[in-house]
Coordinates of C-alpha atoms in Angstrom, one line a residue:
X204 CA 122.2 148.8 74.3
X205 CA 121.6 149.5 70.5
X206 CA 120.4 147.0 68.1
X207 CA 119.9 146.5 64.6
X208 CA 116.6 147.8 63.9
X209 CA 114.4 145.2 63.1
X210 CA 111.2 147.1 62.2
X211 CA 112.1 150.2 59.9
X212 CA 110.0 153.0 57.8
X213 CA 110.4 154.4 54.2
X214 CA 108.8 157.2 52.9
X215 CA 107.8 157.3 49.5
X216 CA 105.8 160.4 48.6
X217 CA 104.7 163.4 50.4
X218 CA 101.6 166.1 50.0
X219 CA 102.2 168.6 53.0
X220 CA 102.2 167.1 56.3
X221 CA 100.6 163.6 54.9
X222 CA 103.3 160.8 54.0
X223 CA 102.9 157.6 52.5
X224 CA 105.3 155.4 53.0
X225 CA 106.4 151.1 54.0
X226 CA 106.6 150.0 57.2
X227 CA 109.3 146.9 57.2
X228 CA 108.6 144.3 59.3
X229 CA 110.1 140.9 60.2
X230 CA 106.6 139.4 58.7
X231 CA 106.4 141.7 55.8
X232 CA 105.9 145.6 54.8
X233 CA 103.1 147.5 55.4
X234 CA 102.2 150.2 53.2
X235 CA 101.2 153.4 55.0
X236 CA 99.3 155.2 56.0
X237 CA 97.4 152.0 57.1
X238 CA 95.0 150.5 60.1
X239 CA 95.2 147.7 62.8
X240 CA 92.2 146.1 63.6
X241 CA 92.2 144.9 67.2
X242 CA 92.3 141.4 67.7
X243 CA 92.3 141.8 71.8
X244 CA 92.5 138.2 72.7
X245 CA 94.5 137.0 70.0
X246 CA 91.2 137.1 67.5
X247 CA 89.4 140.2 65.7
X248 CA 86.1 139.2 67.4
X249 CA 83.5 137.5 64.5
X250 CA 86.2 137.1 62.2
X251 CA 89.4 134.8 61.4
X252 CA 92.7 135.3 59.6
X253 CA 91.0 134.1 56.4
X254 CA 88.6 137.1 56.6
X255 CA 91.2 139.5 57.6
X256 CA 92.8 138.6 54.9
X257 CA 90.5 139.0 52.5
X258 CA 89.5 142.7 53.4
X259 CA 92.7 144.1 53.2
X260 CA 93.9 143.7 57.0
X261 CA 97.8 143.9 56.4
X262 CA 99.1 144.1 60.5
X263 CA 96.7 143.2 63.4
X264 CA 96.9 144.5 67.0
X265 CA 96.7 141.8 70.3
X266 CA 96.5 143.1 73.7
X267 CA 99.2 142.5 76.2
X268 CA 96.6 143.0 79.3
X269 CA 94.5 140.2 78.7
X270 CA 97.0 137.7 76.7
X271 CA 99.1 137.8 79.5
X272 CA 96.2 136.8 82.2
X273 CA 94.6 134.0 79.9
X274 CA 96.0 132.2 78.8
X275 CA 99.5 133.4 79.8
X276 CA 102.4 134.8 77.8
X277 CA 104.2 132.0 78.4
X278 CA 101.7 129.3 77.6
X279 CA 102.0 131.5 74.0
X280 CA 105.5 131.4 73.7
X281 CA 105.3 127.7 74.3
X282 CA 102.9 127.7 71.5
X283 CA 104.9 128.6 69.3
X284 CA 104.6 132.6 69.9
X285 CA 101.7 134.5 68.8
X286 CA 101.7 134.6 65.0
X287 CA 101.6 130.7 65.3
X288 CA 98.9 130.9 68.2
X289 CA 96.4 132.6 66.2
X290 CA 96.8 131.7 62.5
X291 CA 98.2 135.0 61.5
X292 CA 101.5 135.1 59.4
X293 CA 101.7 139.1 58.9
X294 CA 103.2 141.5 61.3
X295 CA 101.8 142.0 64.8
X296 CA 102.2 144.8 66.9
X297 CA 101.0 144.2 71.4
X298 CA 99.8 147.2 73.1
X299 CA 101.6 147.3 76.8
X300 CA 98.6 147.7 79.2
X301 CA 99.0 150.8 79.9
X302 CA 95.8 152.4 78.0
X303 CA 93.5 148.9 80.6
X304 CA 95.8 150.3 83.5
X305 CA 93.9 153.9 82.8
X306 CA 90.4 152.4 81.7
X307 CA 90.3 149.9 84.7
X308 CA 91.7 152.1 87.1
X309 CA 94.8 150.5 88.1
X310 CA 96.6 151.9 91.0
X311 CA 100.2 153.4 89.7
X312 CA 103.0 153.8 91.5
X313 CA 106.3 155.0 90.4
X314 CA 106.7 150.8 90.0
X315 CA 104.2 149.9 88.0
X316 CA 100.1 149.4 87.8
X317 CA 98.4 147.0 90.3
X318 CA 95.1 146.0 88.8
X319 CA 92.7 143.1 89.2
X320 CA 92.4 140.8 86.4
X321 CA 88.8 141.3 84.7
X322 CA 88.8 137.2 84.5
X323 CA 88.6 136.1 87.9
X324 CA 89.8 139.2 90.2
X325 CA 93.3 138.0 91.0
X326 CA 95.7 140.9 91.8
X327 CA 98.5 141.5 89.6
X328 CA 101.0 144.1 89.6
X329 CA 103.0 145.1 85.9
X330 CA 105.8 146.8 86.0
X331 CA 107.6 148.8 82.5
X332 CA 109.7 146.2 82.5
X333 CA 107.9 143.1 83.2
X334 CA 105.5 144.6 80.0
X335 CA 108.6 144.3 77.8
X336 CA 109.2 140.8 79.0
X337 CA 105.7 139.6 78.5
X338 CA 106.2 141.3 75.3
X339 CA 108.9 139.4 74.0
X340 CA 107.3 136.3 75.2
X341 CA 103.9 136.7 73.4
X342 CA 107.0 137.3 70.3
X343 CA 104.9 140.4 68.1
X344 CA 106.9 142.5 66.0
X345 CA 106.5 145.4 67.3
X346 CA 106.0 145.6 71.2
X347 CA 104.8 149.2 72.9
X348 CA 106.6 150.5 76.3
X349 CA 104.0 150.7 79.5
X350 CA 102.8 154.2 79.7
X351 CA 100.2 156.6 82.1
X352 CA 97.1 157.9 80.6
X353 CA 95.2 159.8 82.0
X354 CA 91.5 161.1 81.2
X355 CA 91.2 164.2 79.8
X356 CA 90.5 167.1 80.6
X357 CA 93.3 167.2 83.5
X358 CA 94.9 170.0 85.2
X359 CA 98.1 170.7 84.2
X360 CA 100.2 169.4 87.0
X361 CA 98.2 165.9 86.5
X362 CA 99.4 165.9 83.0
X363 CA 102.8 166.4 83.5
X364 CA 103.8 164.4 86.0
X365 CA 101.7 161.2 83.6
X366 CA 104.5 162.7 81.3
X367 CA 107.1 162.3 83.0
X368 CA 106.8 159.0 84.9
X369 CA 105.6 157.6 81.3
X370 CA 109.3 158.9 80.3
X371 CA 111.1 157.2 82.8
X372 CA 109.2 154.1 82.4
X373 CA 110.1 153.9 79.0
X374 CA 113.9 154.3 79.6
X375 CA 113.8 151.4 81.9
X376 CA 112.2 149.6 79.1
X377 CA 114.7 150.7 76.7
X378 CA 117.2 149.2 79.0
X379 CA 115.3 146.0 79.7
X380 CA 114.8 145.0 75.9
X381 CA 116.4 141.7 74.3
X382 CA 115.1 140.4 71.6
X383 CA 116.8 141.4 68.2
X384 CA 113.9 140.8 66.1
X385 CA 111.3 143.1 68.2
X386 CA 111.1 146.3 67.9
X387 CA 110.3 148.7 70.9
X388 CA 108.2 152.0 70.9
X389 CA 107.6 154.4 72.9
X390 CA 104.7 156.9 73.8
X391 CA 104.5 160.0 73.4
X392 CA 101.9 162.1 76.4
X393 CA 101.2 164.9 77.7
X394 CA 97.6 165.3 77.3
X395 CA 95.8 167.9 74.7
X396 CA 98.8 170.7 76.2
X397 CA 100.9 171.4 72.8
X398 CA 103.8 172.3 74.8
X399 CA 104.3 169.0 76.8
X400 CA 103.2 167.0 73.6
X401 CA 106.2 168.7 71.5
X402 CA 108.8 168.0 75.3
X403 CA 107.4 164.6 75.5
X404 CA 108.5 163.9 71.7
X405 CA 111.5 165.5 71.8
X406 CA 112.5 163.2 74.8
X407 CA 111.0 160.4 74.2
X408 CA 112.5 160.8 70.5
X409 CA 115.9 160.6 72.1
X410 CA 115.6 157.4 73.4
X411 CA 116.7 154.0 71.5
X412 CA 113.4 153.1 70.6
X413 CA 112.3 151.8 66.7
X414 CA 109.3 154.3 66.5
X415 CA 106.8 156.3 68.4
X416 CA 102.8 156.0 69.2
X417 CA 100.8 159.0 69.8
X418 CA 99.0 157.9 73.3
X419 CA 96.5 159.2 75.7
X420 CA 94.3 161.2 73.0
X421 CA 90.7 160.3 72.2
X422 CA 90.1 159.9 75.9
X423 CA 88.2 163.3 76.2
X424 CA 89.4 166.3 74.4
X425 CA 87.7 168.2 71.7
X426 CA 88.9 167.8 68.4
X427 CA 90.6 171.1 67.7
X428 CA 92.9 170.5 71.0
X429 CA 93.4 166.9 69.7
X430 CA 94.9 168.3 66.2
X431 CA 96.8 170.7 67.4
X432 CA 98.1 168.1 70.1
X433 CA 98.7 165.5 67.1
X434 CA 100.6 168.4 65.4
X435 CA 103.0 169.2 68.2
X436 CA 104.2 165.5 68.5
X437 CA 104.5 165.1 65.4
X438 CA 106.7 168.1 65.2
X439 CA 108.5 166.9 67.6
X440 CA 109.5 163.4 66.3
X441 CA 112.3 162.3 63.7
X442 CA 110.9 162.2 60.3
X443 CA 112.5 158.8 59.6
X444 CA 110.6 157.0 62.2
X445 CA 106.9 155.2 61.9
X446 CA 104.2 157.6 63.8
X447 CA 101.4 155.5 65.2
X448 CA 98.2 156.9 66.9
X449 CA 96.9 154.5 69.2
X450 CA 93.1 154.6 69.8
X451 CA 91.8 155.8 66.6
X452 CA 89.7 154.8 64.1
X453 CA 86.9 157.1 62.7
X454 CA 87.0 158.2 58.8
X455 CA 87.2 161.8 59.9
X456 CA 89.5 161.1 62.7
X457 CA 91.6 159.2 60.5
X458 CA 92.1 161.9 57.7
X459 CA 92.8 164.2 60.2
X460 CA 95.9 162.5 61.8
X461 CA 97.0 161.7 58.1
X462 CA 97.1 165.1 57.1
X463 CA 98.9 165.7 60.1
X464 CA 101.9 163.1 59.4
X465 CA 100.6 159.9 61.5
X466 CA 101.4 156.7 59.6
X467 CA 99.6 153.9 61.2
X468 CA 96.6 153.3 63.8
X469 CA 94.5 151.0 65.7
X470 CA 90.5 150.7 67.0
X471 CA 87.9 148.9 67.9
X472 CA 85.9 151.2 66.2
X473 CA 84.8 149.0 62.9
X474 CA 84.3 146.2 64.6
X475 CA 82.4 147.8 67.8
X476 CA 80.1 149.6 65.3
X477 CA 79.6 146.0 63.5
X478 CA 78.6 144.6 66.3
X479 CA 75.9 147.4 67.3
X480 CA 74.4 147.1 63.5
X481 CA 76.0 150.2 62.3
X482 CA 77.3 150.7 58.9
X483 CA 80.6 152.5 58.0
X484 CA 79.6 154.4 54.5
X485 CA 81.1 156.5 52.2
X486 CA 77.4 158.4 52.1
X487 CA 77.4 158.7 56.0
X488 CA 77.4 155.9 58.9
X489 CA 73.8 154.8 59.5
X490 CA 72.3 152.2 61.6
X491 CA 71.0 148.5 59.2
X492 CA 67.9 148.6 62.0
X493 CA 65.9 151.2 60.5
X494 CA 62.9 150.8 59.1
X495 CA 63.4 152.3 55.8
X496 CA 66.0 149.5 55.0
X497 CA 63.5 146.5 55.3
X498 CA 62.9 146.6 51.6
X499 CA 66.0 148.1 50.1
X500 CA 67.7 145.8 47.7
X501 CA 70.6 147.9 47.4
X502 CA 74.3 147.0 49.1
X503 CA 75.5 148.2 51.9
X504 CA 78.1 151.2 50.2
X505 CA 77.1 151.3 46.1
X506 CA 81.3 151.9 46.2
X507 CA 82.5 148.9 48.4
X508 CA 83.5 145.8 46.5
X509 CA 83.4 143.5 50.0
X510 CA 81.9 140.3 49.9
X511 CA 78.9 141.8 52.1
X512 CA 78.3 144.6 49.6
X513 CA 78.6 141.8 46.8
X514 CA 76.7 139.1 48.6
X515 CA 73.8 140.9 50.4
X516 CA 71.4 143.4 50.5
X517 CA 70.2 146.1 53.3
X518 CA 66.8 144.6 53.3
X519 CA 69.0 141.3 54.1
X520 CA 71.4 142.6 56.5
X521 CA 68.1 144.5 58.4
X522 CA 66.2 140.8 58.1
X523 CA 69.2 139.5 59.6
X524 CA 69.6 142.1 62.5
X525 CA 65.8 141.8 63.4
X526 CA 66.5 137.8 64.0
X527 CA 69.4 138.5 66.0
X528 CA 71.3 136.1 63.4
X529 CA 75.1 135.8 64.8
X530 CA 76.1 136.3 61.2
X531 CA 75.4 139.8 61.0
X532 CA 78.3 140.9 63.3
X533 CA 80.7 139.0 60.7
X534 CA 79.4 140.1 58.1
X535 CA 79.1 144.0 58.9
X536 CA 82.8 143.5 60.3
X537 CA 83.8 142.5 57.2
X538 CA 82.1 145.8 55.8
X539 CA 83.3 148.0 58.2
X540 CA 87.0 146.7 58.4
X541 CA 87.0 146.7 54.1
X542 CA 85.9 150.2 54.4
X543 CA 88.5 151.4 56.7
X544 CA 91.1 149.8 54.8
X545 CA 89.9 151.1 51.4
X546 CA 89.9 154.4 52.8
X547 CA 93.5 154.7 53.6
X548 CA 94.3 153.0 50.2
X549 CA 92.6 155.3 48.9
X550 CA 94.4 158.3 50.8
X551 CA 97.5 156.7 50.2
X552 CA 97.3 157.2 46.6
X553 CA 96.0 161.0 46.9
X554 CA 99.6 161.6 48.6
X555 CA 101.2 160.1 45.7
X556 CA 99.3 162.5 43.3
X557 CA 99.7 165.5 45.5
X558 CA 95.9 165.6 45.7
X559 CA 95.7 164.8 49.8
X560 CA 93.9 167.9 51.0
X561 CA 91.4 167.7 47.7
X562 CA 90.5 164.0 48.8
X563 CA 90.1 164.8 52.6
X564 CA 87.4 167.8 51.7
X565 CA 85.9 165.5 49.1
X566 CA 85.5 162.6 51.6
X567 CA 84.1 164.7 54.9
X568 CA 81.9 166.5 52.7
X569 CA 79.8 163.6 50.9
X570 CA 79.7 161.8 54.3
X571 CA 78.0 164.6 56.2
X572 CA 74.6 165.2 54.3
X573 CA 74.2 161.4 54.7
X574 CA 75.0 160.9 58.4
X575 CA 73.0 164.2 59.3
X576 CA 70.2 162.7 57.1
X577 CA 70.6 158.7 59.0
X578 CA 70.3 160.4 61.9
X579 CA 67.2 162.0 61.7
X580 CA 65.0 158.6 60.2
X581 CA 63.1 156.8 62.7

């Protein structure tokens, strides 16, 4: 069936392969390129929709797996769907399950996944299209079709055939789909293999789906095969549909898939670095727990305008580590998400000016000397 598209993209400048552009969404427009944060139970974990807010968060990711054990899309939906649920009025986009179907090692069939729930080890079994129903329960506006990853590397044969089933999954979910104000996209395999990248695009591309995520990368290829993978999907998808990378959220990893054409991305990566006491730096990433920050009076990026890097010093954030204060982990989040999101601002406006490529060597090479150097202090 074809419906009016309810999530749509517009391009608005160019600089080579890297695009900025809107993202139009039933709970407002995005401006690309732009980052997720992952809020995995309903919540970006230390922080609330006040503080998402506040450092630029725009469009927050949930995940379908464990919303729909605890505590139950339809529980949600009686709620008052998810944007009510969690306190978040901008637009939402649910993962299916399929990347916890690979990470969990969920048995596939050409049904579905059977996996045991993480919670309290019930047995479920998800099919493509009970993910889309689940899906249009938990009410996001932008649900994802159920896919197979695999790790990587894989031979060949492994690859394809994840391909191909993740195909015909998502034409079953195509034909599934019924809520007008959702849109559905699909995923585009077929591992770090260039050739099965470009196929599954092309197919997947000729589908009636709203847009297209980049899956199963990040999950063990080197980074060459990963750009050259990112490359051949993008080639292989229609220019006037959103491109989203799922799984990624590094600054090198980000201008990468930029420069490559990919307009929107999720991670756990800011927050997961937060919580360790690592700092996400326009000098380099480094570590708040070493020693030589226990009297340093200086914020966390001299560049950042976040209310950590306003509010508090290293030798604080360090004090603060060394006590085990809960705090910390909010306030580096807040850091590390305000960071990310300044970042792509940031690279948004080099593609207006034509100046992409310039800002992405400019970037990568003032970061290096300063990670090489925080990793080498005691």
């Amino acid at each position: 069936m074809t419906l009016a598209r309810p999530v749509t993209y517009q391009c608005s400048a160019a600089d080579g392969a890297a695009r900025r552009g809107r993202l139009l969404t039933p709970h407002g427009a995005v401006e690309t390129p732009a980052f997720m944060p992952v809020a995995t139970r309903a919540s970006v974990k230390g922080l609330d929709s006040h503080d998402l807010r506040a450092v630029g968060t725009r469009m927050v990711l949930a995940n379908t797996y464990h919303l729909m054990l605890r505590p139950g899309s339809g529980r949600i939906s009686a709620l008052g769907g998810l944007h009510t649920f969690m306190g978040w009025d901008g637009p939402i986009l649910t993962d299916s399950g399929g990347y916890q179907a690979f990470s969990l090692r969920a048995s596939i069939t050409e049904d579905g996944c059977g996996f045991k729930s993480v919670y309290d080890g019930s047995q479920h079994f998800l099919t493509p299209e009970q993910a889309v129903l689940v899906q249009e329960e938990l009410g996001p506006d932008i649900a994802m079709v159920l896919d197979v990853c695999i790790g990587l590397p894989a031979p060949r044969e492994a690859v394809a055939e994840a391909m191909e089933r993740t195909l015909r999954w998502a034409e079953r979910s195509v034909r599934i789909r019924s809520r007008e104000d959702q849109a559905l996209f699909g995923i585009v395999q077929g591992g770090a293999d260039p050739d099965l990248r470009y196929d599954s695009a092309r197919r997947t591309a000729e589908l009636d789906l709203d847009g297209f995520g980049i899956g199963g990368l990040s999950v063990g290829e080197d980074l060459g095969r990963r750009n050259e993978s990112v490359e051949a999907a993008v080639a292989g998808l229609p220019a006037g549909a959103p491109r989203y990378f799922m799984g990624l959220g590094d600054t090198e990893g980000l201008l990468d898939a930029v420069a490559r054409g990919v307009d929107l991305f999720d991670c756990v990566w800011p927050t997961r670095l937060a919580r360790h006491g690592k700092v996400i730096s326009s000098e380099g990433d480094y570590n708040i727990r070493l020693a030589r920050f226990a009297g340093d009076d200086a914020p966390l990026d001299p560049d950042c305008p976040c209310l950590t890097c306003r509010t508090y010093s290293r030798a604080y954030l360090r004090h603060l580590a060394n006590t085990r204060e809960l705090s910390l982990s909010r306030l580096l989040s807040i850091h590390n998400l305000a960071a990310t999101h300044r970042l792509l601002q940031e690279a948004r406006a080099a593609i207006t000016a034509g100046a992409f490529a310039e800002f992405h060597r400019r970037v990568v090479a003032r970061r290096r000397p300063a990670a090489e150097d925080a990793s080498r202090s005691p």
